[in-house]
CSV table of C-alpha atoms in Angstrom, one decimal:
chain,number,residue,atom,x,y,z
E,1,UNK,CA,72.8,79.2,33.9
E,2,UNK,CA,75.4,79.4,30.9
E,3,UNK,CA,74.8,78.9,27.6
E,4,UNK,CA,78.3,79.0,25.9
E,5,UNK,CA,79.3,75.9,27.4
E,6,UNK,CA,81.4,75.0,24.2
E,7,UNK,CA,84.9,76.2,23.1
E,8,UNK,CA,85.0,76.9,20.0
E,9,UNK,CA,88.0,77.9,18.1
E,10,UNK,CA,87.4,80.7,15.7
E,11,UNK,CA,89.1,81.0,12.3
E,12,UNK,CA,88.7,83.7,10.5
E,13,UNK,CA,89.4,82.2,7.5
E,14,UNK,CA,86.7,80.3,7.5
E,15,UNK,CA,84.3,83.5,6.9
E,16,UNK,CA,85.1,83.2,3.2
E,17,UNK,CA,85.1,79.3,2.9
E,18,UNK,CA,81.8,78.7,4.5
E,19,UNK,CA,79.7,81.9,4.9
E,20,UNK,CA,76.4,81.3,3.7
E,21,UNK,CA,73.0,83.2,4.0
E,22,UNK,CA,70.9,80.5,3.4
E,23,UNK,CA,67.2,80.6,5.0
E,24,UNK,CA,64.0,78.7,4.7
E,25,UNK,CA,65.4,75.5,4.3
E,26,UNK,CA,63.8,72.5,5.6
E,27,UNK,CA,64.8,69.1,7.1
E,28,UNK,CA,64.4,66.0,4.9
E,29,UNK,CA,62.2,63.5,6.7
E,30,UNK,CA,63.9,59.8,6.9
E,31,UNK,CA,62.7,56.6,7.8
E,32,UNK,CA,60.1,56.0,10.0
E,33,UNK,CA,60.6,52.9,12.6
E,34,UNK,CA,57.2,53.9,14.6
E,35,UNK,CA,54.8,53.1,11.6
E,36,UNK,CA,53.9,56.6,12.4
E,37,UNK,CA,54.1,59.4,10.4
E,38,UNK,CA,55.0,63.0,11.6
E,39,UNK,CA,56.3,66.2,10.2
E,40,UNK,CA,60.0,66.9,10.6
E,41,UNK,CA,60.3,70.1,8.3
E,42,UNK,CA,61.6,73.0,9.8
E,43,UNK,CA,63.0,76.7,8.9
E,44,UNK,CA,66.8,77.0,9.3
E,45,UNK,CA,68.8,80.5,9.0
E,46,UNK,CA,72.5,79.8,8.2
E,47,UNK,CA,75.3,82.3,8.6
E,48,UNK,CA,78.6,81.9,9.6
E,49,UNK,CA,79.2,85.8,10.1
E,50,UNK,CA,76.5,85.5,12.5
E,51,UNK,CA,78.1,82.8,14.5
E,52,UNK,CA,81.5,84.4,14.6
E,53,UNK,CA,79.9,87.7,15.7
E,54,UNK,CA,78.1,86.0,18.7
E,55,UNK,CA,81.2,83.9,19.7
E,56,UNK,CA,83.1,87.2,19.5
E,57,UNK,CA,80.1,89.3,21.7
E,58,UNK,CA,80.4,86.6,24.1
E,59,UNK,CA,84.0,85.1,23.9
E,60,UNK,CA,86.1,87.9,23.1
E,61,UNK,CA,84.5,91.0,25.0
E,62,UNK,CA,82.9,92.9,22.1
E,63,UNK,CA,79.2,92.8,24.0
E,64,UNK,CA,79.9,95.8,26.2
E,65,UNK,CA,81.2,97.9,23.4
E,66,UNK,CA,77.6,97.1,21.7
E,67,UNK,CA,75.4,98.0,24.9
E,68,UNK,CA,72.7,100.5,23.7
E,69,UNK,CA,73.5,100.1,19.8
E,70,UNK,CA,70.6,99.5,17.4
E,71,UNK,CA,70.9,95.8,16.3
E,72,UNK,CA,69.3,93.9,13.9
E,73,UNK,CA,69.1,90.0,13.8
E,74,UNK,CA,67.0,87.2,11.5
E,75,UNK,CA,66.7,84.0,12.5
E,76,UNK,CA,64.3,81.1,13.8
E,77,UNK,CA,61.7,82.1,16.6
E,78,UNK,CA,63.1,79.9,19.4
E,79,UNK,CA,61.5,79.7,23.2
E,80,UNK,CA,63.0,78.6,26.1
E,81,UNK,CA,61.3,77.7,29.2
E,82,UNK,CA,63.2,78.5,31.9
E,83,UNK,CA,62.1,76.5,34.9
E,84,UNK,CA,65.1,77.3,37.1
E,85,UNK,CA,64.0,81.0,36.9
E,86,UNK,CA,59.8,80.9,36.1
E,87,UNK,CA,60.2,82.7,32.9
E,88,UNK,CA,59.6,82.1,29.3
E,89,UNK,CA,63.3,83.1,27.3
E,90,UNK,CA,62.7,84.2,23.8
E,91,UNK,CA,65.6,83.9,20.9
E,92,UNK,CA,66.4,84.3,17.2
E,93,UNK,CA,68.4,81.6,16.2
E,94,UNK,CA,70.5,79.9,13.8
E,95,UNK,CA,73.6,78.1,12.4
E,96,UNK,CA,77.2,78.6,11.6
E,97,UNK,CA,76.9,76.0,8.6
E,98,UNK,CA,74.9,73.1,7.2
E,99,UNK,CA,76.7,70.7,9.6
E,100,UNK,CA,74.7,72.6,12.3
E,101,UNK,CA,76.9,71.4,15.0
E,102,UNK,CA,77.9,75.4,15.6
E,103,UNK,CA,74.9,77.7,16.9
E,104,UNK,CA,73.9,81.0,17.5
E,105,UNK,CA,71.0,82.4,19.7
E,106,UNK,CA,70.3,86.1,20.6
E,107,UNK,CA,67.9,86.6,23.5
E,108,UNK,CA,65.2,89.2,23.0
E,109,UNK,CA,62.4,90.8,25.1
E,110,UNK,CA,59.6,90.2,22.6
E,111,UNK,CA,57.3,93.8,21.6
E,112,UNK,CA,55.0,94.4,24.4
E,113,UNK,CA,51.3,93.2,23.9
E,114,UNK,CA,52.1,91.8,20.4
E,115,UNK,CA,50.9,88.8,19.2
E,116,UNK,CA,53.8,86.5,18.1
E,117,UNK,CA,53.8,83.9,15.2
E,118,UNK,CA,54.3,79.9,15.6
E,119,UNK,CA,57.9,79.0,17.4
E,120,UNK,CA,59.8,77.9,14.4
E,121,UNK,CA,58.9,81.0,12.3
E,122,UNK,CA,61.2,82.8,10.4
E,123,UNK,CA,61.6,86.6,11.7
E,124,UNK,CA,63.4,89.7,12.2
E,125,UNK,CA,63.8,91.2,15.5
E,126,UNK,CA,65.4,94.9,15.8
E,127,UNK,CA,66.1,96.6,19.1
E,128,UNK,CA,68.5,97.7,21.5
E,129,UNK,CA,71.2,95.5,22.8
E,130,UNK,CA,71.4,95.8,26.3
E,131,UNK,CA,73.3,95.1,29.8
E,132,UNK,CA,71.0,93.0,31.8
E,133,UNK,CA,72.7,91.0,34.4
E,134,UNK,CA,69.9,90.3,36.5
E,135,UNK,CA,67.2,89.2,33.6
E,136,UNK,CA,69.2,88.1,30.8
E,137,UNK,CA,70.5,84.3,30.7
E,138,UNK,CA,73.7,85.4,29.6
E,139,UNK,CA,73.8,89.0,30.7
E,140,UNK,CA,72.6,90.5,27.2
E,141,UNK,CA,69.5,90.4,25.5
E,142,UNK,CA,68.1,92.6,22.8
E,143,UNK,CA,65.6,95.2,24.6
E,144,UNK,CA,62.7,97.7,23.0
E,145,UNK,CA,62.2,95.2,20.1
E,146,UNK,CA,60.0,95.4,16.5
E,147,UNK,CA,59.2,92.1,14.9
E,148,UNK,CA,58.6,91.1,11.5
E,149,UNK,CA,57.7,87.8,10.5
E,150,UNK,CA,59.2,86.2,7.3
E,151,UNK,CA,58.3,82.6,7.3
E,152,UNK,CA,55.6,81.9,9.4
E,153,UNK,CA,55.8,78.2,10.6
E,154,UNK,CA,52.5,76.4,10.0
E,155,UNK,CA,53.6,72.8,11.3
E,156,UNK,CA,51.6,71.3,14.4
E,157,UNK,CA,52.7,73.1,17.4
E,158,UNK,CA,54.3,71.8,20.6
E,159,UNK,CA,54.5,72.8,23.9
E,160,UNK,CA,58.1,72.2,24.1
E,161,UNK,CA,59.6,72.6,20.6
E,162,UNK,CA,63.6,71.5,21.1
E,163,UNK,CA,63.5,70.3,17.4
E,164,UNK,CA,63.8,74.3,16.3
E,165,UNK,CA,66.2,74.8,18.7
E,166,UNK,CA,70.5,74.3,18.1
E,167,UNK,CA,71.9,71.8,19.6
E,168,UNK,CA,73.2,74.7,22.7
E,169,UNK,CA,69.5,75.6,23.7
E,170,UNK,CA,68.5,71.7,23.5
E,171,UNK,CA,70.7,70.7,26.0
E,172,UNK,CA,69.7,74.0,28.2
E,173,UNK,CA,66.2,73.3,27.9
E,174,UNK,CA,66.9,69.5,29.0
E,175,UNK,CA,68.6,70.5,31.6
E,176,UNK,CA,65.8,72.6,32.7
E,177,UNK,CA,63.7,69.4,32.9
E,178,UNK,CA,65.9,67.0,34.6
E,179,UNK,CA,66.0,69.3,37.2
E,180,UNK,CA,62.5,70.3,37.6
E,181,UNK,CA,60.6,67.4,36.0
E,182,UNK,CA,57.5,67.9,37.5
E,183,UNK,CA,57.4,71.5,35.7
E,184,UNK,CA,57.6,69.7,32.6
E,185,UNK,CA,55.5,66.5,33.3
E,186,UNK,CA,52.3,65.5,30.8
E,187,UNK,CA,53.6,68.5,28.4
E,188,UNK,CA,54.3,67.5,24.5
E,189,UNK,CA,57.6,68.0,23.3
E,190,UNK,CA,59.8,67.3,20.1
E,191,UNK,CA,63.5,66.6,20.3
E,192,UNK,CA,66.2,65.4,18.2
E,193,UNK,CA,69.7,63.7,19.1
E,194,UNK,CA,71.8,60.6,18.0
E,195,UNK,CA,70.8,57.1,19.7
E,196,UNK,CA,73.0,56.4,22.4
E,197,UNK,CA,71.6,52.8,23.7
E,198,UNK,CA,68.2,51.5,23.0
E,199,UNK,CA,66.7,53.8,26.2
E,200,UNK,CA,69.1,56.9,25.6
E,201,UNK,CA,69.0,59.6,23.5
E,202,UNK,CA,72.3,62.3,23.4
E,203,UNK,CA,73.8,65.4,21.7
E,204,UNK,CA,73.2,65.1,18.3
E,205,UNK,CA,77.2,66.0,17.7
E,206,UNK,CA,79.2,65.6,20.6
E,207,UNK,CA,79.9,62.8,22.9
E,208,UNK,CA,79.3,63.2,26.4
E,209,UNK,CA,77.6,66.7,26.3
E,210,UNK,CA,73.6,65.8,27.5
E,211,UNK,CA,72.2,62.1,27.2
E,212,UNK,CA,68.4,61.5,28.4
E,213,UNK,CA,66.8,58.6,29.2
E,214,UNK,CA,63.3,57.6,27.3
E,215,UNK,CA,60.8,54.9,27.1
E,216,UNK,CA,59.5,53.8,23.4
E,217,UNK,CA,57.7,50.8,22.4
E,218,UNK,CA,58.6,51.1,19.0
E,219,UNK,CA,61.6,49.6,16.8
E,220,UNK,CA,64.4,51.0,18.1
E,221,UNK,CA,67.0,52.4,15.1
E,222,UNK,CA,70.7,51.4,15.1
E,223,UNK,CA,73.0,53.4,17.6
E,224,UNK,CA,74.4,56.3,16.5
E,225,UNK,CA,71.3,56.7,14.1
E,226,UNK,CA,70.3,60.6,14.3
E,227,UNK,CA,66.3,60.5,15.0
E,228,UNK,CA,63.7,63.4,15.9
E,229,UNK,CA,60.9,62.3,18.4
E,230,UNK,CA,57.3,63.5,19.6
E,231,UNK,CA,55.8,62.5,22.8
E,232,UNK,CA,55.3,63.7,26.5
E,233,UNK,CA,57.5,64.6,29.4
E,234,UNK,CA,57.5,62.1,32.6
E,235,UNK,CA,57.3,63.3,36.3
E,236,UNK,CA,60.9,60.7,36.5
E,237,UNK,CA,62.7,62.7,34.4
E,238,UNK,CA,62.4,60.6,31.1
E,239,UNK,CA,61.4,61.3,27.7
E,240,UNK,CA,57.5,59.1,27.0
E,241,UNK,CA,58.5,58.9,23.1
E,242,UNK,CA,54.9,58.0,21.0
E,243,UNK,CA,56.8,58.8,17.3
E,244,UNK,CA,60.5,58.3,16.3
E,245,UNK,CA,61.5,59.0,12.9
E,246,UNK,CA,65.2,58.4,11.5
E,247,UNK,CA,66.3,61.8,10.0
E,248,UNK,CA,69.8,60.0,8.9
């Protein structure tokens, strides 16, 4: 599978207009139709410069010129459960700007034997940019790494945390679930998106990108509302939702 499914026009003029280096920001809780409260806090790394670099690497052919070179990336630690290849993939991730509709994600190999901080932590990864067609999801990843935790994510852990993922990785994670629902059955998740129908969640930003059915006994928000939901994966390819909050 390819991560880079969205074609984005890069305007270099945005560097000065939109570049932002903020990190450690938290999402603000919204209304709670479920009557049950859960945390929707998360760390976020915003960097237009990193987004443009990522686009140039994977769309404009820059990646091959950096093979073997040392790189350093700061962002949010994210784990993708890759059922297609029966492995877990580790990423340092972030967004281009505060709209969060455009994201970036660098796959890396964790330091051998290292105890990683909780998923969602703000980390710095240093290592060697490596071409690995067999093992990297997009042919390149960072190897021989060191990892430092800048801010540890102390919120409740979920087996599959899609809320700390950018939109791209969430789409890939849900594609894995749809293809192999039995692998994910009963695992706890947290996810986000827009309400498309009373029982359908869709991409938080783009129409027609992805959608998934969910089962929910609580009060449904109006269509188009952006929500965060928690629950468990079902073997029928749907999300069994136990709590839901609006973040509009």
